[in-house]
Amino acid sequence: MSARVLRQLRVHRDEVIACRRCDGVVGPSVIGPAMTSRIYALGQAPGPHEASKGRPFAHTAGRTLFSWTERIGVDEARYRERVYMAAVARCFPGKGKSGSKGDRLPSTDEIERCRPFIAREIALLRPELVIPIGRLAIAEVLGPFEKLEDVVGTSTRARFHDREVDVIPLPHPSGLSAWPKIEPGKTLLTRALELLAAHPTWRATFD
């Protein structure tokens, strides 16, 4: 990719960090480094630790995610160097309702306000492989679905923000989710990782 695209990504990153469009979130915005990649990983939203550290998947969920990629030969450092990491919502939404252990899901309005960021990234990066991580991200890429069993462990050709891409979903690596640890999630996660490892873009990126 050209130096011009990298410059545009740097400007874009500054704009995301400066964004203050949503009143109900806990800033600041979180975005990975400006980099070019043919792999676009889309998470749900940053948590409190990501917001304080200023990078995606910087805490417990990140440790789980990178333990998955290590199973197919890619550690955290290499992943961060070569995969563009984004999210459906760019700010920590805050904690859930009183008594809830999890974080609040981003609202429809918050998702819509961040969607132009995704569109711009897809237009600039022109990825070949999209990895949505978790229910919210998978629905953002593939549309509504009922069960994780229907999508995890599959590779789908889809049109995403006017670009044809291969989509290999992963479950969310949250410590609150048992789905990847029990059947059929355990087997389907393994299948999804095998699909990633065999994908030509993943192999070209990491081999």
Tab-separated table of C-alpha atoms in Angstrom:
chain	number	residue	atom	x	y	z
A	1	MET	CA	0.000	0.000	0.000
A	2	SER	CA	1.118	3.524	-0.673
A	3	ALA	CA	2.564	6.074	1.716
A	4	ARG	CA	-0.509	8.171	0.942
A	5	VAL	CA	-2.798	5.530	2.448
A	6	LEU	CA	-0.670	5.346	5.578
A	7	ARG	CA	-0.857	9.123	5.944
A	8	GLN	CA	-4.635	8.973	5.607
A	9	LEU	CA	-4.795	6.240	8.250
A	10	ARG	CA	-2.783	8.422	10.632
A	11	VAL	CA	-5.186	11.323	10.096
A	12	HIS	CA	-8.093	8.931	10.597
A	13	ARG	CA	-6.593	7.636	13.846
A	14	ASP	CA	-6.258	11.186	15.178
A	15	GLU	CA	-9.904	11.852	14.310
A	16	VAL	CA	-11.067	8.715	16.130
A	17	ILE	CA	-9.060	9.613	19.232
A	18	ALA	CA	-10.490	13.144	19.195
A	19	CYS	CA	-14.107	11.970	18.770
A	20	ARG	CA	-16.513	12.987	21.549
A	21	ARG	CA	-19.855	12.319	19.812
A	22	CYS	CA	-21.420	10.090	22.480
A	23	ASP	CA	-22.375	11.383	25.911
A	24	GLY	CA	-23.046	8.046	27.583
A	25	VAL	CA	-19.630	6.449	27.111
A	26	VAL	CA	-16.430	6.567	29.113
A	27	GLY	CA	-13.643	8.007	26.996
A	28	PRO	CA	-11.156	8.238	25.526
A	29	SER	CA	-11.632	6.498	22.196
A	30	VAL	CA	-9.451	3.444	21.587
A	31	ILE	CA	-7.867	2.521	18.278
A	32	GLY	CA	-4.826	0.522	17.255
A	33	PRO	CA	-1.831	2.034	15.454
A	34	ALA	CA	-2.081	3.420	11.935
A	35	MET	CA	-0.887	0.499	9.845
A	36	THR	CA	-1.667	-1.250	6.602
A	37	SER	CA	-2.936	-4.817	6.597
A	38	ARG	CA	-5.075	-7.090	4.463
A	39	ILE	CA	-6.520	-8.563	7.671
A	40	TYR	CA	-9.156	-6.529	9.504
A	41	ALA	CA	-10.123	-7.700	12.997
A	42	LEU	CA	-13.315	-6.178	14.400
A	43	GLY	CA	-14.035	-6.416	18.112
A	44	GLN	CA	-17.053	-5.259	20.090
A	45	ALA	CA	-15.938	-2.294	22.199
A	46	PRO	CA	-13.032	-1.491	24.511
A	47	GLY	CA	-13.268	-2.234	28.203
A	48	PRO	CA	-11.990	-0.055	31.051
A	49	HIS	CA	-8.437	-1.369	30.793
A	50	GLU	CA	-8.281	-0.797	27.033
A	51	ALA	CA	-9.419	2.781	27.595
A	52	SER	CA	-6.679	3.402	30.166
A	53	LYS	CA	-3.965	1.682	28.111
A	54	GLY	CA	-5.087	3.091	24.768
A	55	ARG	CA	-4.992	-0.112	22.734
A	56	PRO	CA	-7.468	-2.865	21.811
A	57	PHE	CA	-7.604	-6.181	23.683
A	58	ALA	CA	-5.187	-5.015	26.364
A	59	HIS	CA	-6.475	-7.046	29.309
A	60	THR	CA	-8.112	-10.408	30.100
A	61	ALA	CA	-9.976	-10.806	26.807
A	62	GLY	CA	-6.766	-10.004	24.975
A	63	ARG	CA	-4.837	-12.675	26.826
A	64	THR	CA	-7.481	-15.193	25.808
A	65	LEU	CA	-7.584	-13.998	22.198
A	66	PHE	CA	-3.824	-14.226	21.816
A	67	SER	CA	-3.763	-17.652	23.456
A	68	TRP	CA	-6.054	-18.690	20.594
A	69	THR	CA	-3.818	-17.225	17.886
A	70	GLU	CA	-0.776	-18.820	19.503
A	71	ARG	CA	-2.429	-22.171	18.797
A	72	ILE	CA	-1.930	-21.423	15.090
A	73	GLY	CA	1.567	-20.007	15.486
A	74	VAL	CA	0.964	-16.271	15.946
A	75	ASP	CA	1.810	-14.608	19.247
A	76	GLU	CA	0.496	-11.271	20.482
A	77	ALA	CA	3.422	-9.193	19.226
A	78	ARG	CA	3.219	-10.532	15.662
A	79	TYR	CA	-0.567	-10.233	15.621
A	80	ARG	CA	-0.463	-6.591	16.729
A	81	GLU	CA	2.240	-5.817	14.169
A	82	ARG	CA	0.355	-7.287	11.209
A	83	VAL	CA	-3.411	-7.178	11.851
A	84	TYR	CA	-5.464	-3.990	11.825
A	85	MET	CA	-7.494	-4.014	15.040
A	86	ALA	CA	-10.771	-2.098	15.162
A	87	ALA	CA	-14.070	-2.237	17.053
A	88	VAL	CA	-17.763	-1.696	16.430
A	89	ALA	CA	-17.745	1.013	19.124
A	90	ARG	CA	-14.565	2.915	19.893
A	91	CYS	CA	-15.189	3.999	23.498
A	92	PHE	CA	-15.763	2.020	26.694
A	93	PRO	CA	-19.571	1.967	27.071
A	94	GLY	CA	-19.381	1.720	30.858
A	95	LYS	CA	-20.488	-1.053	33.162
A	96	GLY	CA	-23.794	-2.866	32.811
A	97	LYS	CA	-26.817	-2.394	35.019
A	98	SER	CA	-26.405	-2.604	38.773
A	99	GLY	CA	-25.469	-6.143	39.750
A	100	SER	CA	-24.220	-7.039	36.271
A	101	LYS	CA	-20.683	-8.395	35.995
A	102	GLY	CA	-20.262	-7.402	32.375
A	103	ASP	CA	-19.877	-4.150	30.474
A	104	ARG	CA	-22.827	-2.357	28.918
A	105	LEU	CA	-23.445	-3.150	25.269
A	106	PRO	CA	-23.095	-0.120	22.986
A	107	SER	CA	-26.429	1.400	22.036
A	108	THR	CA	-27.751	1.469	18.478
A	109	ASP	CA	-26.976	5.192	18.257
A	110	GLU	CA	-23.419	4.683	19.500
A	111	ILE	CA	-22.840	1.945	16.953
A	112	GLU	CA	-24.202	4.117	14.155
A	113	ARG	CA	-21.939	7.003	15.133
A	114	CYS	CA	-18.886	4.747	14.913
A	115	ARG	CA	-19.903	2.997	11.702
A	116	PRO	CA	-18.368	5.670	9.424
A	117	PHE	CA	-15.006	4.918	11.040
A	118	ILE	CA	-15.330	1.289	9.955
A	119	ALA	CA	-16.376	2.304	6.443
A	120	ARG	CA	-13.363	4.578	6.087
A	121	GLU	CA	-10.980	1.889	7.326
A	122	ILE	CA	-12.356	-0.663	4.886
A	123	ALA	CA	-12.084	1.834	2.027
A	124	LEU	CA	-8.466	2.659	2.878
A	125	LEU	CA	-7.195	-0.809	3.803
A	126	ARG	CA	-9.156	-2.832	1.245
A	127	PRO	CA	-8.856	-5.980	3.369
A	128	GLU	CA	-9.201	-9.494	2.006
A	129	LEU	CA	-9.961	-11.183	5.334
A	130	VAL	CA	-12.260	-9.852	8.071
A	131	ILE	CA	-12.282	-11.429	11.546
A	132	PRO	CA	-15.308	-10.310	13.591
A	133	ILE	CA	-14.840	-11.182	17.259
A	134	GLY	CA	-17.997	-11.667	19.320
A	135	ARG	CA	-21.721	-11.498	18.635
A	136	LEU	CA	-21.936	-7.744	18.113
A	137	ALA	CA	-19.076	-7.672	15.629
A	138	ILE	CA	-20.295	-10.741	13.769
A	139	ALA	CA	-23.751	-9.180	13.356
A	140	GLU	CA	-22.134	-5.957	12.148
A	141	VAL	CA	-20.365	-7.842	9.368
A	142	LEU	CA	-22.766	-10.656	8.467
A	143	GLY	CA	-26.109	-9.323	9.668
A	144	PRO	CA	-28.464	-10.824	12.258
A	145	PHE	CA	-28.036	-14.449	13.297
A	146	GLU	CA	-29.467	-16.658	16.025
A	147	LYS	CA	-26.696	-18.817	17.462
A	148	LEU	CA	-22.911	-18.671	17.542
A	149	GLU	CA	-23.019	-22.280	16.343
A	150	ASP	CA	-24.411	-20.982	13.053
A	151	VAL	CA	-21.414	-18.749	12.287
A	152	VAL	CA	-18.301	-19.736	14.265
A	153	GLY	CA	-16.356	-22.414	12.433
A	154	THR	CA	-17.410	-21.135	9.007
A	155	SER	CA	-15.797	-19.052	6.288
A	156	THR	CA	-18.223	-16.821	4.409
A	157	ARG	CA	-17.816	-14.612	1.368
A	158	ALA	CA	-19.650	-11.375	2.131
A	159	ARG	CA	-19.972	-7.796	0.993
A	160	PHE	CA	-18.886	-5.450	3.770
A	161	HIS	CA	-18.927	-1.689	3.192
A	162	ASP	CA	-18.837	-2.154	-0.585
A	163	ARG	CA	-15.983	-4.663	-0.556
A	164	GLU	CA	-16.078	-8.411	-1.095
A	165	VAL	CA	-14.245	-10.091	1.771
A	166	ASP	CA	-13.808	-13.483	3.391
A	167	VAL	CA	-15.267	-13.527	6.898
A	168	ILE	CA	-14.097	-15.955	9.597
A	169	PRO	CA	-15.869	-15.176	12.889
A	170	LEU	CA	-14.519	-15.878	16.352
A	171	PRO	CA	-16.431	-15.948	19.634
A	172	HIS	CA	-15.757	-13.197	22.124
A	173	PRO	CA	-12.823	-14.089	24.370
A	174	SER	CA	-14.442	-12.597	27.463
A	175	GLY	CA	-13.790	-14.428	30.697
A	176	LEU	CA	-17.531	-14.218	31.361
A	177	SER	CA	-18.340	-16.433	28.366
A	178	ALA	CA	-18.113	-20.190	28.756
A	179	TRP	CA	-19.126	-20.816	25.125
A	180	PRO	CA	-15.585	-21.350	23.732
A	181	LYS	CA	-14.772	-23.745	26.580
A	182	ILE	CA	-17.654	-26.204	26.196
A	183	GLU	CA	-19.125	-28.114	23.261
A	184	PRO	CA	-19.973	-27.309	20.572
A	185	GLY	CA	-18.094	-24.043	21.078
A	186	LYS	CA	-14.787	-25.723	21.842
A	187	THR	CA	-14.792	-27.689	18.594
A	188	LEU	CA	-16.114	-24.791	16.514
A	189	LEU	CA	-13.430	-22.442	17.862
A	190	THR	CA	-10.777	-24.969	16.845
A	191	ARG	CA	-12.355	-25.186	13.387
A	192	ALA	CA	-12.371	-21.376	13.067
A	193	LEU	CA	-8.690	-21.203	13.992
A	194	GLU	CA	-7.897	-23.891	11.432
A	195	LEU	CA	-9.747	-21.882	8.789
A	196	LEU	CA	-7.704	-18.804	9.702
A	197	ALA	CA	-4.421	-20.706	9.564
A	198	ALA	CA	-5.295	-22.080	6.113
A	199	HIS	CA	-6.544	-18.810	4.622
A	200	PRO	CA	-4.218	-17.461	1.904
A	201	THR	CA	-4.188	-13.936	3.342
A	202	TRP	CA	-3.371	-15.178	6.843
A	203	ARG	CA	-0.593	-17.374	5.437
A	204	ALA	CA	0.824	-14.545	3.333
A	205	THR	CA	0.764	-12.273	6.363
A	206	PHE	CA	2.451	-14.635	8.823
A	207	ASP	CA	4.374	-17.325	6.927
